[in-house]
Amino acid sequence: MAVIEARGLVKAVGTGRAARRVLSGVNLSVDAGEVVAVLGRSGSGKSTLLHLLGGLDPPDEGEITIAGERLTGARARAQDRIRLGHIGFVFQQFQLIDELSGRENVLVPTRLPGAPAGGVRRAEALIDELGLRAVAAHRPHELSGGEQQRFAIARALVNDPEVILADEPTGSLDAANGATVLELLAHMTGRAVLLVTHEPEAAAIADRVLTLEDGELVGAGAGAQRR
Ligand SMILES: Nc1ncnc2c1ncn2[C@@H]1O[C@H](COP(=O)(O)OP(=O)(O)O)[C@@H](O)[C@H]1O
Ligand SMILES: [Mg+2]
């Protein structure tokens, strides 16, 4: 079953003479249990695409369905609920809150109104699984980059989402820590993982590799071709 479904996504950025179409008709379908890598050079629109799929920014045209729920056209509150219940984000710069410990960062999404039950139990299990128990009370600036990204991954997983959206997740890490993070993303049993990156090594863990080029997603198995 496709848990990420996008049809005809169009997005322009900038205004007036600086306006530019970054996405010009993107189709994408990612099944549960599938890891898809989207490669593309810097500025090709990878982050823009992830922002649309995560409901952080609306497309100019097109439709997005996440875990069977229509994201595009939904009211802001419904979009928040879809994001909270179905999507986990992982970013290049980790985006941890520096005032909070690693554990408290993982718990943040479990405390938002409407969060699914069982979050505290899952947080503790993830802290163990990701080898973070000994540093769970440390704050982000006291942690290595690899540890920070593992806390960010635990935070992304804590509400047990069907979808993981990762934007250059290894971009701030050395090779060894980057490999660990890719291994984690490659083994998210049952989830749909969409990984965007300019690093071809990341593609090695993917079930499918697509390329974002001139505003379109191309490559063997691109959404439009699979159907
Ligand atoms: N808010 C914005 N205003 C103007 N231009 C933007 C904005 N966001 C992104 N862009 C431009 O859109 C293009 C795609 O950006 P982005 O999606 O961040 O690419 P990537 O993640 O592949 O590097 C780039 O040319 C970038 O400069
Ligand atoms: Mg980017």
Short mmCIF file of C-alpha atoms and ligand atoms in Angstrom, two decimals:
data_model
loop_
_atom_site.label_atom_id
_atom_site.label_comp_id
_atom_site.label_asym_id
_atom_site.label_seq_id
_atom_site.Cartn_x
_atom_site.Cartn_y
_atom_site.Cartn_z
CA MET A 1 0.00 0.00 0.00
CA ALA A 2 1.30 3.45 -0.89
CA VAL A 3 1.63 5.58 2.22
CA ILE A 4 3.12 8.54 0.36
CA GLU A 5 1.14 9.46 -2.72
CA ALA A 6 1.83 12.67 -4.65
CA ARG A 7 0.36 13.68 -8.00
CA GLY A 8 1.23 16.63 -10.20
CA LEU A 9 3.11 18.68 -7.63
CA VAL A 10 4.00 22.16 -8.85
CA LYS A 11 5.84 24.71 -6.73
CA ALA A 12 7.37 28.06 -7.61
CA VAL A 13 9.62 30.03 -5.27
CA GLY A 14 10.50 33.71 -5.24
CA THR A 15 8.38 36.56 -6.54
CA GLY A 16 8.27 38.82 -9.59
CA ARG A 17 11.25 38.49 -11.90
CA ALA A 18 12.96 36.17 -9.40
CA ALA A 19 10.07 33.68 -9.51
CA ARG A 20 11.17 30.22 -10.51
CA ARG A 21 9.35 26.92 -10.87
CA VAL A 22 11.25 24.48 -8.68
CA LEU A 23 8.85 21.55 -9.11
CA SER A 24 6.91 21.20 -12.30
CA GLY A 25 4.69 18.15 -12.05
CA VAL A 26 6.19 15.66 -9.60
CA ASN A 27 4.55 12.26 -9.19
CA LEU A 28 5.66 9.94 -6.42
CA SER A 29 4.32 6.88 -4.72
CA VAL A 30 6.13 5.16 -1.84
CA ASP A 31 4.88 1.93 -0.28
CA ALA A 32 5.03 0.85 3.35
CA GLY A 33 8.37 -0.87 3.95
CA GLU A 34 10.08 0.88 1.05
CA VAL A 35 13.17 3.11 1.22
CA VAL A 36 13.33 5.60 -1.65
CA ALA A 37 16.27 7.93 -2.21
CA VAL A 38 15.84 11.14 -4.19
CA LEU A 39 19.11 12.44 -5.53
CA GLY A 40 19.61 15.85 -7.03
CA ARG A 41 22.21 18.54 -7.05
CA SER A 42 22.07 21.44 -4.64
CA GLY A 43 19.20 23.76 -5.55
CA SER A 44 17.28 21.11 -7.50
CA GLY A 45 14.30 21.33 -5.15
CA LYS A 46 14.80 18.35 -2.82
CA SER A 47 14.05 20.24 0.39
CA THR A 48 11.12 21.97 -1.29
CA LEU A 49 9.66 18.56 -2.19
CA LEU A 50 10.06 17.24 1.37
CA HIS A 51 8.42 20.36 2.80
CA LEU A 52 5.41 19.82 0.56
CA LEU A 53 5.15 16.11 1.42
CA GLY A 54 5.37 16.92 5.13
CA GLY A 55 2.73 19.60 4.97
CA LEU A 56 5.18 22.31 6.01
CA ASP A 57 4.43 24.27 2.86
CA PRO A 58 1.54 23.95 0.37
CA PRO A 59 2.04 23.08 -3.32
CA ASP A 60 0.79 25.54 -5.95
CA GLU A 61 -0.83 22.59 -7.72
CA GLY A 62 -1.17 18.88 -7.11
CA GLU A 63 -2.36 16.47 -4.47
CA ILE A 64 -0.69 14.71 -1.57
CA THR A 65 -2.09 11.81 0.42
CA ILE A 66 -0.25 10.48 3.50
CA ALA A 67 -1.28 7.17 5.06
CA GLY A 68 -4.60 7.41 3.28
CA GLU A 69 -5.33 10.94 4.50
CA ARG A 70 -5.56 13.84 2.13
CA LEU A 71 -2.97 16.43 3.15
CA THR A 72 -3.55 18.98 0.40
CA GLY A 73 -6.70 20.98 0.94
CA ALA A 74 -6.94 19.95 4.58
CA ARG A 75 -7.36 22.66 7.22
CA ALA A 76 -4.28 23.66 9.21
CA ARG A 77 -5.40 21.73 12.27
CA ALA A 78 -6.02 18.58 10.24
CA GLN A 79 -2.59 18.96 8.64
CA ASP A 80 -1.02 19.25 12.10
CA ARG A 81 -2.76 16.04 13.13
CA ILE A 82 -1.59 14.19 10.00
CA ARG A 83 1.96 15.39 10.59
CA LEU A 84 1.94 14.45 14.27
CA GLY A 85 0.42 11.02 13.77
CA HIS A 86 1.93 9.84 10.50
CA ILE A 87 5.19 11.66 9.69
CA GLY A 88 8.63 11.78 11.28
CA PHE A 89 11.19 14.32 10.07
CA VAL A 90 14.99 14.03 10.13
CA PHE A 91 17.04 17.08 9.14
CA GLN A 92 20.67 17.72 8.21
CA GLN A 93 21.21 20.03 11.20
CA PHE A 94 19.34 17.72 13.63
CA GLN A 95 17.06 20.59 14.84
CA LEU A 96 17.21 19.52 18.47
CA ILE A 97 16.16 22.03 21.12
CA ASP A 98 19.34 22.98 22.97
CA GLU A 99 17.60 23.84 26.24
CA LEU A 100 16.37 20.24 26.55
CA SER A 101 18.23 16.99 27.22
CA GLY A 102 18.42 14.32 24.55
CA ARG A 103 15.62 12.38 26.27
CA GLU A 104 13.42 15.49 26.60
CA ASN A 105 13.90 16.18 22.89
CA VAL A 106 12.67 12.69 22.07
CA LEU A 107 9.63 13.25 24.29
CA VAL A 108 8.58 16.57 22.71
CA PRO A 109 6.29 15.06 20.04
CA THR A 110 4.62 12.79 22.62
CA ARG A 111 3.47 15.86 24.59
CA LEU A 112 1.79 17.70 21.76
CA PRO A 113 -2.02 17.77 21.89
CA GLY A 114 -3.43 14.81 20.00
CA ALA A 115 -0.24 12.72 20.21
CA PRO A 116 -0.83 8.96 20.05
CA ALA A 117 -0.70 7.00 23.32
CA GLY A 118 2.36 5.04 24.41
CA GLY A 119 4.92 7.72 23.57
CA VAL A 120 6.87 7.62 26.82
CA ARG A 121 7.32 3.86 26.62
CA ARG A 122 8.42 4.12 22.97
CA ALA A 123 10.85 6.95 23.82
CA GLU A 124 12.62 4.83 26.42
CA ALA A 125 12.75 1.82 24.08
CA LEU A 126 14.20 3.97 21.27
CA ILE A 127 16.82 5.47 23.60
CA ASP A 128 17.96 1.92 24.34
CA GLU A 129 17.76 0.66 20.76
CA LEU A 130 19.76 3.58 19.43
CA GLY A 131 22.44 3.23 22.11
CA LEU A 132 21.67 6.56 23.76
CA ARG A 133 20.95 5.46 27.33
CA ALA A 134 24.28 6.67 28.76
CA VAL A 135 23.91 10.16 27.27
CA ALA A 136 20.12 10.59 27.55
CA ALA A 137 20.46 13.37 30.15
CA HIS A 138 23.02 15.33 28.11
CA ARG A 139 22.06 18.43 26.21
CA PRO A 140 22.67 18.63 22.45
CA HIS A 141 25.84 20.77 22.71
CA GLU A 142 27.35 18.06 24.93
CA LEU A 143 26.75 15.37 22.31
CA SER A 144 28.60 14.33 19.16
CA GLY A 145 26.94 14.92 15.80
CA GLY A 146 26.21 11.22 15.47
CA GLU A 147 24.54 11.12 18.88
CA GLN A 148 22.52 14.23 18.09
CA GLN A 149 21.25 12.69 14.86
CA ARG A 150 20.33 9.47 16.67
CA PHE A 151 18.29 11.49 19.17
CA ALA A 152 16.65 13.24 16.23
CA ILE A 153 15.83 9.85 14.68
CA ALA A 154 14.37 8.66 18.00
CA ARG A 155 12.26 11.83 18.08
CA ALA A 156 11.11 11.17 14.51
CA LEU A 157 10.03 7.63 15.47
CA VAL A 158 8.50 8.30 18.86
CA ASN A 159 4.90 8.62 17.67
CA ASP A 160 5.34 5.50 15.50
CA PRO A 161 4.77 7.21 12.12
CA GLU A 162 4.18 5.33 8.84
CA VAL A 163 6.36 7.86 6.98
CA ILE A 164 9.91 9.12 7.58
CA LEU A 165 11.09 12.14 5.61
CA ALA A 166 14.85 12.68 5.83
CA ASP A 167 16.54 15.76 4.35
CA GLU A 168 20.31 15.25 3.90
CA PRO A 169 20.43 13.28 7.18
CA THR A 170 24.14 12.48 6.81
CA GLY A 171 25.15 15.93 5.54
CA SER A 172 26.60 17.08 8.87
CA LEU A 173 28.23 13.78 9.87
CA ASP A 174 31.57 12.10 9.28
CA ALA A 175 31.61 8.93 7.18
CA ALA A 176 31.30 6.49 10.10
CA ASN A 177 28.40 8.28 11.77
CA GLY A 178 26.78 8.85 8.39
CA ALA A 179 26.92 5.11 7.71
CA THR A 180 25.29 4.38 11.09
CA VAL A 181 22.46 6.80 10.34
CA LEU A 182 21.92 5.29 6.88
CA GLU A 183 21.81 1.80 8.42
CA LEU A 184 19.11 2.98 10.82
CA LEU A 185 17.08 4.51 7.99
CA ALA A 186 17.48 1.34 5.93
CA HIS A 187 15.95 -0.80 8.67
CA MET A 188 12.76 0.99 9.61
CA THR A 189 10.60 -2.07 9.25
CA GLY A 190 7.24 -1.40 7.70
CA ARG A 191 7.66 2.36 7.30
CA ALA A 192 7.93 4.35 4.09
CA VAL A 193 11.26 6.19 4.11
CA LEU A 194 11.98 9.04 1.72
CA LEU A 195 15.57 10.20 1.85
CA VAL A 196 16.68 13.23 -0.15
CA THR A 197 20.38 13.86 -0.59
CA HIS A 198 23.06 15.05 -2.96
CA GLU A 199 25.33 12.25 -1.72
CA PRO A 200 25.22 9.23 -4.05
CA GLU A 201 26.49 6.91 -1.25
CA ALA A 202 23.14 7.31 0.47
CA ALA A 203 21.47 5.71 -2.52
CA ALA A 204 23.15 2.40 -1.69
CA ILE A 205 20.65 1.70 1.10
CA ALA A 206 17.60 2.52 -1.02
CA ASP A 207 15.18 0.08 -2.63
CA ARG A 208 14.64 2.67 -5.37
CA VAL A 209 16.62 5.69 -6.48
CA LEU A 210 15.00 8.65 -8.21
CA THR A 211 16.59 11.86 -9.43
CA LEU A 212 15.11 15.32 -9.22
CA GLU A 213 16.10 17.13 -12.38
CA ASP A 214 14.63 20.21 -14.03
CA GLY A 215 11.67 20.07 -11.65
CA GLU A 216 10.78 16.47 -12.37
CA LEU A 217 11.42 13.14 -10.68
CA VAL A 218 13.01 10.66 -13.03
CA GLY A 219 14.44 7.17 -12.72
CA ALA A 220 13.49 3.54 -12.88
CA GLY A 221 10.39 2.98 -10.83
CA ALA A 222 9.34 6.62 -10.60
CA GLY A 223 5.81 6.90 -9.28
CA ALA A 224 4.21 7.57 -12.64
CA GLN A 225 5.92 4.56 -14.22
CA ARG A 226 5.04 2.10 -11.49
CA ARG A 227 1.32 2.45 -11.85
N1 LIG B 1 11.73 30.63 0.17
C1 LIG B 1 12.42 30.68 -0.97
N2 LIG B 1 12.47 31.82 -1.70
C2 LIG B 1 13.16 31.89 -2.84
N3 LIG B 1 13.84 30.85 -3.36
C3 LIG B 1 13.82 29.70 -2.69
C4 LIG B 1 13.12 29.54 -1.47
N4 LIG B 1 13.29 28.27 -1.04
C5 LIG B 1 14.07 27.67 -1.96
N5 LIG B 1 14.38 28.52 -2.95
C6 LIG B 1 15.15 28.18 -4.16
O1 LIG B 1 14.53 27.06 -4.75
C7 LIG B 1 15.50 26.18 -5.27
C8 LIG B 1 15.35 24.82 -4.65
O2 LIG B 1 15.72 24.89 -3.28
P1 LIG B 1 15.80 23.60 -2.36
O3 LIG B 1 14.50 22.90 -2.41
O4 LIG B 1 16.27 24.06 -1.03
O5 LIG B 1 16.90 22.73 -3.10
P2 LIG B 1 17.81 21.53 -2.56
O6 LIG B 1 17.24 21.09 -1.26
O7 LIG B 1 17.74 20.48 -3.62
O8 LIG B 1 19.18 22.07 -2.43
C9 LIG B 1 16.84 26.85 -5.04
O9 LIG B 1 17.18 27.55 -6.20
C10 LIG B 1 16.57 27.78 -3.89
O10 LIG B 1 17.45 28.87 -3.94
MG MG B 2 18.06 20.94 0.59
#
